[in-house]
Backbone as CSV, one residue per row, in Angstrom:
resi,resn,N_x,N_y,N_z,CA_x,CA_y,CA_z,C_x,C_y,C_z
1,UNK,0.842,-1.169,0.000,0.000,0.000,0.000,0.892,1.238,0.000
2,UNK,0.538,2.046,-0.586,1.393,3.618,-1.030,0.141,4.282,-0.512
3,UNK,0.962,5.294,0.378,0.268,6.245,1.324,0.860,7.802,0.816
4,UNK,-0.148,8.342,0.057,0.435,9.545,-0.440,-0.186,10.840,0.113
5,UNK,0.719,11.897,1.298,-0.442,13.280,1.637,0.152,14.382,1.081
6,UNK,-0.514,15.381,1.240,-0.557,17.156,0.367,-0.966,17.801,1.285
7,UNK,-0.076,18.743,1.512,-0.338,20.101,2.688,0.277,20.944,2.116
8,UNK,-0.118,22.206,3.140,0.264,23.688,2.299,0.348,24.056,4.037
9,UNK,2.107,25.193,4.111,2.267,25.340,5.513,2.628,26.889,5.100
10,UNK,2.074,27.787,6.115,2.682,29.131,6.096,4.023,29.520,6.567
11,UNK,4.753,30.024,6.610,5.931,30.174,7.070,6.148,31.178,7.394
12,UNK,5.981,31.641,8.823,6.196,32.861,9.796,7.746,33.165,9.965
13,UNK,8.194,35.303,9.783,9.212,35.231,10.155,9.862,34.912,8.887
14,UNK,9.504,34.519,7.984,10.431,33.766,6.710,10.686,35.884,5.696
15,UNK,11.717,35.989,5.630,11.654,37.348,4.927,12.263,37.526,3.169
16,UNK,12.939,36.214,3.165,12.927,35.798,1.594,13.051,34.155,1.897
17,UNK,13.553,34.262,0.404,13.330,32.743,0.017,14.821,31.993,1.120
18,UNK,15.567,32.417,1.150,16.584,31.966,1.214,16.006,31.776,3.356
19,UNK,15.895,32.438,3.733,14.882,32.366,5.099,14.013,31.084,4.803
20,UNK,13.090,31.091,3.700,12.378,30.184,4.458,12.742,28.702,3.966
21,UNK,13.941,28.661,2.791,14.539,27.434,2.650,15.298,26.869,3.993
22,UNK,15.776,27.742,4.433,16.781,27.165,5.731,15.383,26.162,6.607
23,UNK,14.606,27.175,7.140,13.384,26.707,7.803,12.807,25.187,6.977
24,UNK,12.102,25.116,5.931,11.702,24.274,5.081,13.012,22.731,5.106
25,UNK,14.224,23.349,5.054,14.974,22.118,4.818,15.353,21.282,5.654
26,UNK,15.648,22.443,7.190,15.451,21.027,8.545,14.653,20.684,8.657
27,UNK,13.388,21.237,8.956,12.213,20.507,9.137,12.341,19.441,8.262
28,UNK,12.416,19.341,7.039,11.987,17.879,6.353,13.090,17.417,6.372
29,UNK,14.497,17.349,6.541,15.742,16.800,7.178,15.264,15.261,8.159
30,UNK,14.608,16.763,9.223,14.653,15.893,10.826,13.132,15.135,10.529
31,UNK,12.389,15.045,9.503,10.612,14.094,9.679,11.586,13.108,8.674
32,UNK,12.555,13.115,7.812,12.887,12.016,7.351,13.710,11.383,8.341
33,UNK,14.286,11.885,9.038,15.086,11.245,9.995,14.152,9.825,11.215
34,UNK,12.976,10.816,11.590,12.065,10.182,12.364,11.217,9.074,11.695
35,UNK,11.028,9.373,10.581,9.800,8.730,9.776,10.049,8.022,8.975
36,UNK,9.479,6.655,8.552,9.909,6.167,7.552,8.970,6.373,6.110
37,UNK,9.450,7.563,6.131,8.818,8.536,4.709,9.837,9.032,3.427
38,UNK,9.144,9.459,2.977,9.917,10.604,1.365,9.070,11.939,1.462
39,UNK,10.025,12.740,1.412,8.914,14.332,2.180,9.827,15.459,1.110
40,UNK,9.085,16.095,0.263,9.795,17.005,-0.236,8.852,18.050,-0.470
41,UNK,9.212,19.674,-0.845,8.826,20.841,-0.959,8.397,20.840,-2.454
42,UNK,6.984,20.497,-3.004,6.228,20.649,-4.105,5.567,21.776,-5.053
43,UNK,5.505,22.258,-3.751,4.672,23.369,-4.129,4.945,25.143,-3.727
44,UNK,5.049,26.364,-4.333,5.014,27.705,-3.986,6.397,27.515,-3.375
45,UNK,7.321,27.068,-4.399,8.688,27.145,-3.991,9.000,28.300,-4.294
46,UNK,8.451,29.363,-5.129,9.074,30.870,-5.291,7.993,31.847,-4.608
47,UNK,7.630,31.444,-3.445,6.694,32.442,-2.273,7.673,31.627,-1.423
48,UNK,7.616,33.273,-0.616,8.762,32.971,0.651,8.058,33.135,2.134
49,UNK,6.671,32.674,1.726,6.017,32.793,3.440,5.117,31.506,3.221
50,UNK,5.673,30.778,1.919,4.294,29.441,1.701,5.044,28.497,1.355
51,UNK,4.806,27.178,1.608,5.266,25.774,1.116,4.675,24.559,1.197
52,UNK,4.493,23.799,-0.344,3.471,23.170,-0.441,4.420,21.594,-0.256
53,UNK,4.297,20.778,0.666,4.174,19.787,1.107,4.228,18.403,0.746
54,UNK,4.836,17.743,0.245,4.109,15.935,-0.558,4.776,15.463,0.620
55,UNK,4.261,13.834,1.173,4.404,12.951,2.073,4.511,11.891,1.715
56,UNK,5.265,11.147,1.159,4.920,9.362,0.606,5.264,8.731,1.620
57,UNK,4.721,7.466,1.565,5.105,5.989,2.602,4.631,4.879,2.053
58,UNK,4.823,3.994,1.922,5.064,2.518,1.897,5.065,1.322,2.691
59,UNK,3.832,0.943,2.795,3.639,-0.567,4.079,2.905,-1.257,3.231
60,UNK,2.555,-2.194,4.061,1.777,-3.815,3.781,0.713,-3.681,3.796
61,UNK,0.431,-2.509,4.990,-1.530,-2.743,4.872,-1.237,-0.921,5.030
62,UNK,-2.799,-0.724,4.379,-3.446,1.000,4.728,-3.358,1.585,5.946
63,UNK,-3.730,0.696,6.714,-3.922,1.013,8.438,-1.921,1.722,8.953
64,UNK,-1.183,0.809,8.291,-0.125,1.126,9.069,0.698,2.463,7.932
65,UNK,-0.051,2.382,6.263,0.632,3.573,5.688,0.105,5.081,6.520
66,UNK,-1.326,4.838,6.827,-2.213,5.911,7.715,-1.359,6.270,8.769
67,UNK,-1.190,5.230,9.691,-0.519,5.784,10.610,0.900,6.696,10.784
68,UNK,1.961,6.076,9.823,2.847,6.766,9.328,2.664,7.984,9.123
69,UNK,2.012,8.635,7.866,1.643,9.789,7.635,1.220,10.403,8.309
70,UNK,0.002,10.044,9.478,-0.705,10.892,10.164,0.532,11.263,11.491
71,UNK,1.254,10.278,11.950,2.748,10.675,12.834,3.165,11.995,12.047
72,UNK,3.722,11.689,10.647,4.791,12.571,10.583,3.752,13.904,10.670
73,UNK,2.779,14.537,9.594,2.093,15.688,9.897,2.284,15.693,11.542
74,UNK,1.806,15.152,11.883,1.707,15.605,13.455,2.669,16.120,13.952
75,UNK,4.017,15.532,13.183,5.286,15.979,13.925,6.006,17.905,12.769
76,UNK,5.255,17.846,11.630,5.484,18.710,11.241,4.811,19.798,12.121
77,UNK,3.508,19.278,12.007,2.804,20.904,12.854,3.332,21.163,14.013
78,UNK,4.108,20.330,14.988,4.882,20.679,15.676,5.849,21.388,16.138
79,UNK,5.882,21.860,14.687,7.317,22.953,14.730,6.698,24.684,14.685
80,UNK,7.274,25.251,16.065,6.727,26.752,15.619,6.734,27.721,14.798
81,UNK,7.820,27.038,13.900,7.773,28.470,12.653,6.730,28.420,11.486
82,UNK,6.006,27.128,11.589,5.143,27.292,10.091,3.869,26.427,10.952
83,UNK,2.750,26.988,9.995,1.329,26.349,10.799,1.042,26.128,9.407
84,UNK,0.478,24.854,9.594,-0.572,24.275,8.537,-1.666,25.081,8.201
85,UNK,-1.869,25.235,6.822,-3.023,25.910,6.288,-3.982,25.027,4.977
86,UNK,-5.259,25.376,5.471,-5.668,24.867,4.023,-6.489,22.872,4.457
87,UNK,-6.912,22.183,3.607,-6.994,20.938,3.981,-5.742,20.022,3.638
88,UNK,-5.823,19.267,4.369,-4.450,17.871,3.543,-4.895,17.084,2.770
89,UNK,-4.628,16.913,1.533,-5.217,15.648,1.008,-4.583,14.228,0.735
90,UNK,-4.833,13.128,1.039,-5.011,12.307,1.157,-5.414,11.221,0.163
91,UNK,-3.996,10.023,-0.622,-4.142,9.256,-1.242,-3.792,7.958,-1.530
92,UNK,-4.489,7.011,-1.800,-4.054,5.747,-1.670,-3.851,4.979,-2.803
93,UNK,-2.797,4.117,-3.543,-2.162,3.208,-4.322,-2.394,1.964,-3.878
């Protein structure tokens, strides 16, 4: 099962691009570190207060790609410099 999500995060404090790449690149550094995911910056890579999100994962059953994904978001919104905006969407292979 392929567990695929889409988010869109604001990025506070970010005053160009080069600001909010630093921000953008640990964060998904340290959720690949934790997670057993593929996480890269998709979207509104040339807005420097927005960044659009992809999440992949890979298990045996749905239940445990779900869980994966729903960890790592959890662990993204965790971080104080950027808040989730918008809905996540959510897809399955």
């Amino acid at each position: 099962m392929i567990g695929f999500a889409e988010c869109e995060f604001r990025i506070y404090n970010a005053r160009s691009l080069k600001d909010k790449r630093s921000v953008v690149k640990r964060i998904l550094t340290r959720t690949k570190q934790k997670y057993n995911v593929s996480i890269a910056e998709v979207g509104h890579q040339d807005i420097w207060q927005r960044a659009g999100i992809a999440i992949a994962t890979v298990a045996s059953a749905r239940k445990r790609a779900e869980r994966e994904l729903e960890a790592a978001i959890e662990f993204l919104d965790s971080f104080p410099e950027w808040e989730r905006i918008g809905a996540t969407h959510f897809e399955w292979l």
